[in-house]
Amino acid sequence: MSVLRPLDKLPGLNTATILLVGTEDVLLQQLAEAMLKEDCTSELKVHLAKSLPLPSNVNRPRIDLIVFVVNLHSKHSLRNVEESLHHVDAAFFLGKVSFLATGAGRESHCSIHRNTVMKLAHTYRSPLLFCDLEIEDFRATMAQRLVRMLQICAGHVPSVSALNLLSLLQNSENPSLEDL
Amino acid sequence: METQSEEQAAAEAADSRGEGEPLQVAGAQAARPEDRMALLLRVRAQTKQQLLEYKSMVDANEEKTPEQIMQEKQIEVKIEELEKEIEEAKIAFEMKKLALDRMQLSSALKKHVEKINTKTSVLMDNMKQILSLNKSVMKSQQETRDLEDKLLDVRKKRLQLKQASERKLLEIQTEKNKQKDDLGSMENSGKIKTIQQNLEMEIQITTVIQHVFQNLILGSKANWAEDSALKETVLQLEKNLTMIQ
């Protein structure tokens, strides 16, 4: 399958799967470990990928949340993410996709402007999170956030759906984006 | 982009209590059936939510999407309308939930109040404190309102004074303008002209009479240089009386 579709498989019992896509192997690995350390009542499965499309020969569970990690220090990661976005079905963007920008702390090393990433997130109507994945405390906080988001997107939180979460997140973002 | 390295960091963080995995047997066995119950209930809630999601996706797919290619602006406008509808539905739901909660709370409170001894309970103390706080709040609000009224009065007075001074200045200005106009009109009025003409005529008549006298004196061949009055009359020929203007 060259295009990722949400809800194309049945979910596993009490299981939530997140897919982290990005070129920074070390950072993704560390983020994955931080997420798995989190206290969570559901089973977590973290998949890492450099880019999409994923090879179709592997039997993998239903993916509940995709996080595209962009490193603001390298244009290559942005291009990688942009090309991977083509392999994601449109239905995913109803709250099951999120963008994560790392490396914003060191302004001097940033070759991608913040606004580029913000526009990208705005085009795809998905939430954009900023986090310096190199710093452990921020990484732990972001891992907590992602675990909560994942639980909601997997349907483990009653009465909150992914779309619900999306509209909740968007209302606070949009006023600033209209100034762009 | 084809180079895949999908690593399944498949660390199944089995935070599973009661999934049948080996727990510490010592003393923890009593907790297992309760954990199993908790897990079952959780899984039930999850399954409900997931079922809801799948159902809504199926319903969404059944809706016919318009085939014609709409312009981007129109699509964005439509999206905003739909989002507004979602927001309104959410708000209505929240309001209903609030109302329901309030009703439940008030009925529970009623039942509780019927049971307790009204003099000594903590609830009554709380309510009394709430009442006293409310009273003080209302008092301060009343004070605020009074102060605001006073401020408003002062402002009104200031405005009135300003308006009065404006009017006075305006009056002064109109008076000044009237004076100027009067002066200007007076100079052009007919009365002055006639007076001026009369004056001129009188002057001419006087000049003629003077000339007549002078010629009389000269013609009478009298010696006018000796008599000072005659001298004066003759020498007045020099003065041109018509130049009085």
Short mmCIF file of C-alpha atoms in Angstrom, two decimals:
data_model
loop_
_atom_site.label_atom_id
_atom_site.label_comp_id
_atom_site.label_asym_id
_atom_site.label_seq_id
_atom_site.Cartn_x
_atom_site.Cartn_y
_atom_site.Cartn_z
CA MET A 1 0.00 0.00 0.00
CA SER A 2 1.59 3.17 -1.07
CA VAL A 3 -0.89 5.45 0.64
CA LEU A 4 -1.52 5.38 4.35
CA ARG A 5 -5.17 5.24 5.17
CA PRO A 6 -6.64 5.66 8.59
CA LEU A 7 -9.24 3.23 9.82
CA ASP A 8 -8.41 0.68 7.16
CA LYS A 9 -7.73 -1.98 9.76
CA LEU A 10 -9.46 -2.98 12.92
CA PRO A 11 -7.88 -1.59 16.05
CA GLY A 12 -6.07 -3.79 18.51
CA LEU A 13 -7.55 -4.10 21.97
CA ASN A 14 -6.24 -1.41 24.30
CA THR A 15 -3.49 -0.62 21.81
CA ALA A 16 -2.49 2.71 20.35
CA THR A 17 0.09 3.12 17.60
CA ILE A 18 1.98 6.25 16.67
CA LEU A 19 4.18 6.75 13.64
CA LEU A 20 7.05 9.22 13.85
CA VAL A 21 8.38 10.34 10.47
CA GLY A 22 11.56 12.33 10.26
CA THR A 23 15.17 12.28 9.14
CA GLU A 24 16.72 12.73 12.58
CA ASP A 25 17.17 9.15 13.76
CA VAL A 26 18.70 9.91 17.11
CA LEU A 27 16.04 12.42 18.09
CA LEU A 28 13.20 10.14 17.03
CA GLN A 29 14.68 7.27 18.98
CA GLN A 30 14.99 9.39 22.10
CA LEU A 31 11.46 10.70 21.73
CA ALA A 32 10.17 7.17 21.30
CA GLU A 33 11.90 6.05 24.46
CA ALA A 34 10.53 9.03 26.39
CA MET A 35 7.03 8.22 25.21
CA LEU A 36 7.31 4.59 26.21
CA LYS A 37 8.43 5.59 29.69
CA GLU A 38 5.17 7.50 30.15
CA ASP A 39 2.53 6.14 32.42
CA CYS A 40 -0.36 5.18 30.24
CA THR A 41 -3.26 2.82 30.70
CA SER A 42 -3.20 1.66 27.10
CA GLU A 43 -0.46 -0.23 25.36
CA LEU A 44 1.70 2.02 23.25
CA LYS A 45 3.41 1.06 20.03
CA VAL A 46 5.85 3.49 18.47
CA HIS A 47 6.93 3.11 14.87
CA LEU A 48 9.77 5.16 13.41
CA ALA A 49 10.23 5.88 9.74
CA LYS A 50 12.63 8.03 7.76
CA SER A 51 10.06 8.76 5.09
CA LEU A 52 6.91 7.46 3.48
CA PRO A 53 5.85 5.30 1.70
CA LEU A 54 6.34 2.47 4.10
CA PRO A 55 7.22 -0.94 2.75
CA SER A 56 4.12 -2.98 2.26
CA ASN A 57 5.56 -6.31 3.18
CA VAL A 58 5.44 -5.71 6.92
CA ASN A 59 2.35 -6.56 8.91
CA ARG A 60 1.72 -3.51 11.00
CA PRO A 61 -1.15 -2.46 13.20
CA ARG A 62 -3.52 0.40 12.46
CA ILE A 63 -1.77 3.70 12.78
CA ASP A 64 -3.60 6.17 14.99
CA LEU A 65 -1.39 9.25 14.86
CA ILE A 66 1.34 10.39 12.49
CA VAL A 67 3.82 12.99 13.67
CA PHE A 68 6.05 14.59 11.06
CA VAL A 69 9.23 15.83 12.68
CA VAL A 70 10.92 18.76 10.95
CA ASN A 71 14.33 19.91 12.07
CA LEU A 72 14.55 23.66 11.59
CA HIS A 73 18.30 23.36 11.09
CA SER A 74 18.11 21.34 7.89
CA LYS A 75 16.16 22.02 4.72
CA HIS A 76 16.52 18.36 3.81
CA SER A 77 14.19 17.30 6.60
CA LEU A 78 11.54 19.75 5.44
CA ARG A 79 11.74 18.49 1.87
CA ASN A 80 11.59 14.92 3.12
CA VAL A 81 8.46 15.64 5.10
CA GLU A 82 6.83 17.46 2.21
CA GLU A 83 7.37 14.52 -0.09
CA SER A 84 6.18 12.03 2.49
CA LEU A 85 2.98 14.01 2.86
CA HIS A 86 1.94 12.89 -0.60
CA HIS A 87 1.67 9.34 0.59
CA VAL A 88 -0.83 10.04 3.28
CA ASP A 89 -4.53 9.76 2.60
CA ALA A 90 -6.60 12.90 3.01
CA ALA A 91 -8.74 11.31 5.71
CA PHE A 92 -5.73 11.27 8.00
CA PHE A 93 -5.68 15.03 8.18
CA LEU A 94 -8.87 15.08 10.20
CA GLY A 95 -6.89 15.28 13.40
CA LYS A 96 -4.64 12.25 13.10
CA VAL A 97 -1.63 14.14 11.75
CA SER A 98 0.56 16.55 13.63
CA PHE A 99 3.72 18.46 12.83
CA LEU A 100 6.58 18.81 15.27
CA ALA A 101 9.30 21.38 14.70
CA THR A 102 12.52 20.95 16.60
CA GLY A 103 15.61 23.08 16.93
CA ALA A 104 13.91 26.42 17.27
CA GLY A 105 15.96 27.23 20.34
CA ARG A 106 19.18 27.91 18.47
CA GLU A 107 18.09 30.74 16.23
CA SER A 108 21.50 31.04 14.58
CA HIS A 109 21.46 27.51 13.21
CA CYS A 110 17.97 27.72 11.80
CA SER A 111 17.92 27.60 8.05
CA ILE A 112 14.17 27.24 7.82
CA HIS A 113 12.06 30.12 8.97
CA ARG A 114 9.35 29.46 11.50
CA ASN A 115 6.75 30.85 9.17
CA THR A 116 7.49 28.24 6.54
CA VAL A 117 6.57 25.47 8.91
CA MET A 118 3.58 27.40 10.17
CA LYS A 119 2.30 27.82 6.63
CA LEU A 120 2.80 24.13 5.98
CA ALA A 121 0.79 23.24 9.07
CA HIS A 122 -1.85 25.77 8.07
CA THR A 123 -2.18 24.34 4.57
CA TYR A 124 -2.77 20.89 5.96
CA ARG A 125 -4.92 22.24 8.79
CA SER A 126 -3.01 20.24 11.35
CA PRO A 127 -1.61 21.31 14.67
CA LEU A 128 1.99 22.40 14.86
CA LEU A 129 4.04 21.75 17.96
CA PHE A 130 7.39 23.28 18.78
CA CYS A 131 9.88 21.41 20.92
CA ASP A 132 13.63 21.22 21.28
CA LEU A 133 14.03 17.48 21.22
CA GLU A 134 17.63 17.72 22.27
CA ILE A 135 16.78 18.92 25.75
CA GLU A 136 15.60 16.13 27.96
CA ASP A 137 13.01 18.00 29.98
CA PHE A 138 11.29 19.41 26.93
CA ARG A 139 11.41 16.00 25.34
CA ALA A 140 9.70 14.44 28.34
CA THR A 141 6.96 17.09 28.30
CA MET A 142 6.42 16.68 24.59
CA ALA A 143 6.30 12.90 25.05
CA GLN A 144 3.53 13.37 27.60
CA ARG A 145 1.59 15.59 25.22
CA LEU A 146 1.98 13.15 22.38
CA VAL A 147 0.82 10.26 24.53
CA ARG A 148 -2.36 12.14 25.43
CA MET A 149 -2.95 13.06 21.79
CA LEU A 150 -2.35 9.49 20.78
CA GLN A 151 -4.86 8.19 23.28
CA ILE A 152 -7.49 10.56 21.93
CA CYS A 153 -6.75 9.72 18.30
CA ALA A 154 -6.93 6.00 19.05
CA GLY A 155 -10.34 6.47 20.56
CA HIS A 156 -9.30 5.53 24.06
CA VAL A 157 -10.71 8.65 25.63
CA PRO A 158 -14.48 8.55 25.73
CA SER A 159 -16.34 11.55 24.35
CA VAL A 160 -13.31 13.20 22.74
CA SER A 161 -12.53 12.36 19.14
CA ALA A 162 -9.57 13.30 16.99
CA LEU A 163 -11.64 15.80 15.05
CA ASN A 164 -12.87 17.33 18.28
CA LEU A 165 -9.31 17.74 19.44
CA LEU A 166 -8.37 19.29 16.13
CA SER A 167 -11.01 21.97 16.33
CA LEU A 168 -10.06 22.65 19.93
CA LEU A 169 -6.43 23.11 18.97
CA GLN A 170 -7.16 25.19 15.93
CA ASN A 171 -9.25 27.85 17.53
CA SER A 172 -6.34 29.22 19.50
CA GLU A 173 -3.93 29.01 16.58
CA ASN A 174 -5.83 30.59 13.77
CA PRO A 175 -6.00 34.21 14.93
CA SER A 176 -2.23 34.54 14.67
CA LEU A 177 -1.96 32.74 11.37
CA GLU A 178 -4.28 35.21 9.70
CA ASP A 179 -1.64 37.85 10.18
CA LEU A 180 0.82 35.92 8.02
CA MET B 1 13.07 8.37 -0.69
CA GLU B 2 12.84 4.71 -1.33
CA THR B 3 15.44 3.85 1.24
CA GLN B 4 13.36 2.60 4.04
CA SER B 5 14.57 1.82 7.41
CA GLU B 6 11.49 1.25 9.34
CA GLU B 7 12.48 0.18 12.74
CA GLN B 8 9.84 -1.19 14.83
CA ALA B 9 10.80 0.20 18.12
CA ALA B 10 8.31 -2.30 19.29
CA ALA B 11 8.76 -1.79 22.94
CA GLU B 12 5.31 -2.67 23.95
CA ALA B 13 5.15 -0.67 27.08
CA ALA B 14 2.96 -3.16 28.67
CA ASP B 15 1.58 -1.07 31.43
CA SER B 16 -0.84 -3.88 31.45
CA ARG B 17 -2.15 -4.72 34.80
CA GLY B 18 -4.05 -7.85 34.47
CA GLU B 19 -3.40 -8.74 30.86
CA GLY B 20 -2.41 -12.10 32.19
CA GLU B 21 1.23 -11.14 32.26
CA PRO B 22 3.22 -12.28 35.27
CA LEU B 23 2.64 -9.83 38.09
CA GLN B 24 4.27 -10.09 41.42
CA VAL B 25 2.40 -12.98 42.88
CA ALA B 26 3.06 -12.10 46.48
CA GLY B 27 0.02 -10.33 47.84
CA ALA B 28 -0.93 -8.88 44.48
CA GLN B 29 -3.35 -11.56 43.50
CA ALA B 30 -6.24 -9.97 45.24
CA ALA B 31 -5.88 -6.92 43.05
CA ARG B 32 -6.12 -8.90 39.82
CA PRO B 33 -9.84 -9.42 39.40
CA GLU B 34 -10.46 -5.74 40.10
CA ASP B 35 -7.81 -4.79 37.61
CA ARG B 36 -9.37 -7.15 35.13
CA MET B 37 -12.72 -5.46 35.69
CA ALA B 38 -11.13 -2.08 35.23
CA LEU B 39 -9.47 -3.25 32.05
CA LEU B 40 -12.68 -4.70 30.71
CA LEU B 41 -14.55 -1.50 31.39
CA ARG B 42 -11.84 0.51 29.77
CA VAL B 43 -11.80 -1.70 26.72
CA ARG B 44 -15.57 -1.40 26.55
CA ALA B 45 -15.38 2.39 26.56
CA GLN B 46 -12.66 2.30 23.92
CA THR B 47 -14.61 -0.01 21.70
CA LYS B 48 -17.63 2.24 21.95
CA GLN B 49 -15.61 5.27 20.97
CA GLN B 50 -13.91 3.46 18.12
CA LEU B 51 -17.23 2.18 16.86
CA LEU B 52 -18.50 5.75 16.88
CA GLU B 53 -15.51 6.83 14.83
CA TYR B 54 -15.96 4.12 12.25
CA LYS B 55 -19.66 4.84 11.98
CA SER B 56 -19.05 8.52 11.42
CA MET B 57 -16.48 7.72 8.72
CA VAL B 58 -18.95 5.47 6.97
CA ASP B 59 -21.61 8.17 7.11
CA ALA B 60 -19.17 10.73 5.83
CA ASN B 61 -18.22 8.55 2.90
CA GLU B 62 -21.83 8.08 1.95
CA GLU B 63 -22.29 11.77 1.41
CA LYS B 64 -21.84 12.76 -2.20
CA THR B 65 -19.02 15.15 -2.72
CA PRO B 66 -19.72 17.75 -5.42
CA GLU B 67 -18.11 16.74 -8.64
CA GLN B 68 -17.47 20.15 -10.07
CA ILE B 69 -14.18 21.77 -9.26
CA MET B 70 -14.90 24.59 -6.88
CA GLN B 71 -12.55 27.48 -6.52
CA GLU B 72 -10.29 27.51 -3.55
CA LYS B 73 -11.99 30.50 -1.99
CA GLN B 74 -15.38 28.86 -2.16
CA ILE B 75 -14.02 25.73 -0.60
CA GLU B 76 -12.50 27.72 2.21
CA VAL B 77 -15.74 29.58 2.80
CA LYS B 78 -17.60 26.29 2.89
CA ILE B 79 -15.11 24.83 5.30
CA GLU B 80 -15.56 27.79 7.60
CA GLU B 81 -19.32 27.46 7.49
CA LEU B 82 -19.10 23.81 8.39
CA GLU B 83 -16.69 24.54 11.19
CA LYS B 84 -19.09 27.15 12.53
CA GLU B 85 -21.87 24.57 12.51
CA ILE B 86 -19.66 22.18 14.43
CA GLU B 87 -18.86 24.85 16.98
CA GLU B 88 -22.52 25.71 17.44
CA ALA B 89 -23.41 22.07 17.94
CA LYS B 90 -20.66 21.73 20.49
CA ILE B 91 -21.76 24.82 22.37
CA ALA B 92 -25.37 23.70 22.45
CA PHE B 93 -24.29 20.35 23.79
CA GLU B 94 -22.16 21.94 26.49
CA MET B 95 -25.04 24.19 27.55
CA LYS B 96 -27.37 21.23 27.84
CA LYS B 97 -24.80 19.33 29.85
CA LEU B 98 -24.38 22.31 32.16
CA ALA B 99 -28.11 22.60 32.67
CA LEU B 100 -28.37 18.90 33.40
CA ASP B 101 -25.51 19.04 35.86
CA ARG B 102 -27.08 21.98 37.58
CA MET B 103 -30.37 20.16 37.94
CA GLN B 104 -28.67 17.09 39.32
CA LEU B 105 -26.67 19.17 41.75
CA SER B 106 -29.68 21.03 43.02
CA SER B 107 -31.67 17.86 43.57
CA ALA B 108 -28.77 16.21 45.41
CA LEU B 109 -28.39 19.32 47.52
CA LYS B 110 -32.06 19.31 48.35
CA LYS B 111 -31.90 15.71 49.52
CA HIS B 112 -28.82 16.40 51.57
CA VAL B 113 -30.30 19.44 53.25
CA GLU B 114 -33.38 17.48 54.22
CA LYS B 115 -31.23 14.98 56.08
CA ILE B 116 -28.82 17.08 58.05
CA ASN B 117 -29.03 19.11 61.21
CA THR B 118 -29.20 22.61 59.96
CA LYS B 119 -27.38 24.26 62.85
CA THR B 120 -24.03 22.52 62.88
CA SER B 121 -23.08 21.24 59.48
CA VAL B 122 -20.15 22.42 57.47
CA LEU B 123 -22.44 23.07 54.55
CA MET B 124 -24.39 25.67 56.50
CA ASP B 125 -21.15 27.36 57.54
CA ASN B 126 -20.05 27.49 53.94
CA MET B 127 -23.36 28.90 52.85
CA LYS B 128 -23.28 31.54 55.58
CA GLN B 129 -19.82 32.57 54.51
CA ILE B 130 -20.97 32.71 50.91
CA LEU B 131 -23.85 34.94 51.92
CA SER B 132 -21.64 37.33 53.84
CA LEU B 133 -19.17 37.51 50.99
CA ASN B 134 -21.98 38.18 48.58
CA LYS B 135 -23.21 41.00 50.79
CA SER B 136 -19.81 42.63 50.88
CA VAL B 137 -19.50 42.19 47.13
CA MET B 138 -22.82 43.87 46.58
CA LYS B 139 -21.87 46.70 48.91
CA SER B 140 -18.63 47.38 47.10
CA GLN B 141 -20.43 47.20 43.79
CA GLN B 142 -22.94 49.75 45.05
CA GLU B 143 -20.10 52.01 46.16
CA THR B 144 -18.48 51.64 42.78
CA ARG B 145 -21.70 52.61 41.09
CA ASP B 146 -22.08 55.69 43.29
CA LEU B 147 -18.55 56.79 42.54
CA GLU B 148 -19.12 56.29 38.88
CA ASP B 149 -22.29 58.36 39.04
CA LYS B 150 -20.40 61.17 40.73
CA LEU B 151 -17.73 61.00 38.10
CA LEU B 152 -20.38 61.15 35.44
CA ASP B 153 -21.94 64.24 37.04
CA VAL B 154 -18.62 66.02 37.20
CA ARG B 155 -17.98 65.20 33.58
CA LYS B 156 -21.40 66.51 32.59
CA LYS B 157 -20.77 69.75 34.42
CA ARG B 158 -17.46 70.14 32.70
CA LEU B 159 -19.09 69.61 29.37
CA GLN B 160 -21.75 72.18 30.14
CA LEU B 161 -19.16 74.74 31.17
CA LYS B 162 -17.25 74.11 27.99
CA GLN B 163 -20.35 74.60 25.93
CA ALA B 164 -21.22 77.82 27.73
CA SER B 165 -17.75 79.24 27.17
CA GLU B 166 -18.00 78.24 23.53
CA ARG B 167 -21.22 80.12 23.18
CA LYS B 168 -19.81 83.20 24.85
CA LEU B 169 -16.80 83.28 22.59
CA LEU B 170 -19.07 82.89 19.61
CA GLU B 171 -21.15 85.83 20.77
CA ILE B 172 -18.05 87.95 21.18
CA GLN B 173 -16.98 87.07 17.69
CA THR B 174 -20.34 87.92 16.14
CA GLU B 175 -20.41 91.24 17.97
CA LYS B 176 -16.98 92.12 16.64
CA ASN B 177 -17.99 91.20 13.11
CA LYS B 178 -21.17 93.28 13.40
CA GLN B 179 -19.16 96.28 14.49
CA LYS B 180 -16.83 95.92 11.56
CA ASP B 181 -19.74 95.62 9.17
CA ASP B 182 -21.48 98.62 10.63
CA LEU B 183 -18.38 100.70 10.26
CA GLY B 184 -17.95 99.61 6.68
CA SER B 185 -21.59 100.24 5.79
CA MET B 186 -21.60 103.56 7.43
CA GLU B 187 -18.88 104.80 5.20
CA ASN B 188 -20.77 103.82 2.09
CA SER B 189 -24.19 105.05 3.14
CA GLY B 190 -25.95 107.71 1.18
CA LYS B 191 -26.28 110.09 4.07
CA ILE B 192 -22.58 110.69 4.27
CA LYS B 193 -22.44 111.25 0.55
CA THR B 194 -25.09 113.96 0.63
CA ILE B 195 -23.41 115.64 3.59
CA GLN B 196 -20.13 115.57 1.74
CA GLN B 197 -21.71 117.06 -1.34
CA ASN B 198 -23.31 119.84 0.70
CA LEU B 199 -19.99 120.53 2.31
CA GLU B 200 -18.30 120.80 -1.05
CA MET B 201 -20.96 123.17 -2.35
CA GLU B 202 -20.66 125.38 0.67
CA ILE B 203 -16.90 125.49 0.22
CA GLN B 204 -17.28 126.44 -3.42
CA ILE B 205 -19.76 129.17 -2.55
CA THR B 206 -17.42 130.54 0.06
CA THR B 207 -14.53 130.48 -2.43
CA VAL B 208 -16.62 132.35 -4.99
CA ILE B 209 -17.61 134.95 -2.39
CA GLN B 210 -13.98 135.31 -1.40
CA HIS B 211 -12.93 135.86 -5.00
CA VAL B 212 -15.68 138.44 -5.41
CA PHE B 213 -14.43 140.32 -2.37
CA GLN B 214 -10.87 140.15 -3.58
CA ASN B 215 -11.79 141.44 -6.98
CA LEU B 216 -13.88 144.17 -5.41
CA ILE B 217 -10.94 145.29 -3.28
CA LEU B 218 -8.52 145.13 -6.19
CA GLY B 219 -10.96 146.86 -8.50
CA SER B 220 -11.66 149.68 -6.10
CA LYS B 221 -8.00 150.75 -6.40
CA ALA B 222 -7.86 151.23 -2.64
CA ASN B 223 -4.60 150.75 -0.83
CA TRP B 224 -5.17 147.32 0.67
CA ALA B 225 -1.63 146.85 1.91
CA GLU B 226 -2.15 149.35 4.70
CA ASP B 227 -5.31 147.88 6.18
CA SER B 228 -4.66 144.46 7.80
CA ALA B 229 -8.21 143.15 7.29
CA LEU B 230 -8.15 143.97 3.57
CA LYS B 231 -4.64 142.47 3.26
CA GLU B 232 -5.82 139.22 4.81
CA THR B 233 -8.80 138.91 2.43
CA VAL B 234 -6.67 139.47 -0.67
CA LEU B 235 -3.91 137.11 0.41
CA GLN B 236 -6.35 134.29 0.96
CA LEU B 237 -6.23 133.68 -2.78
CA GLU B 238 -3.38 131.35 -2.07
CA LYS B 239 -5.31 128.94 0.09
CA ASN B 240 -7.29 126.43 -1.88
CA LEU B 241 -10.29 125.67 0.27
CA THR B 242 -11.61 122.87 -1.89
CA MET B 243 -8.85 120.62 -0.66
CA ILE B 244 -10.67 119.88 2.59
CA GLN B 245 -11.34 116.20 2.33
#
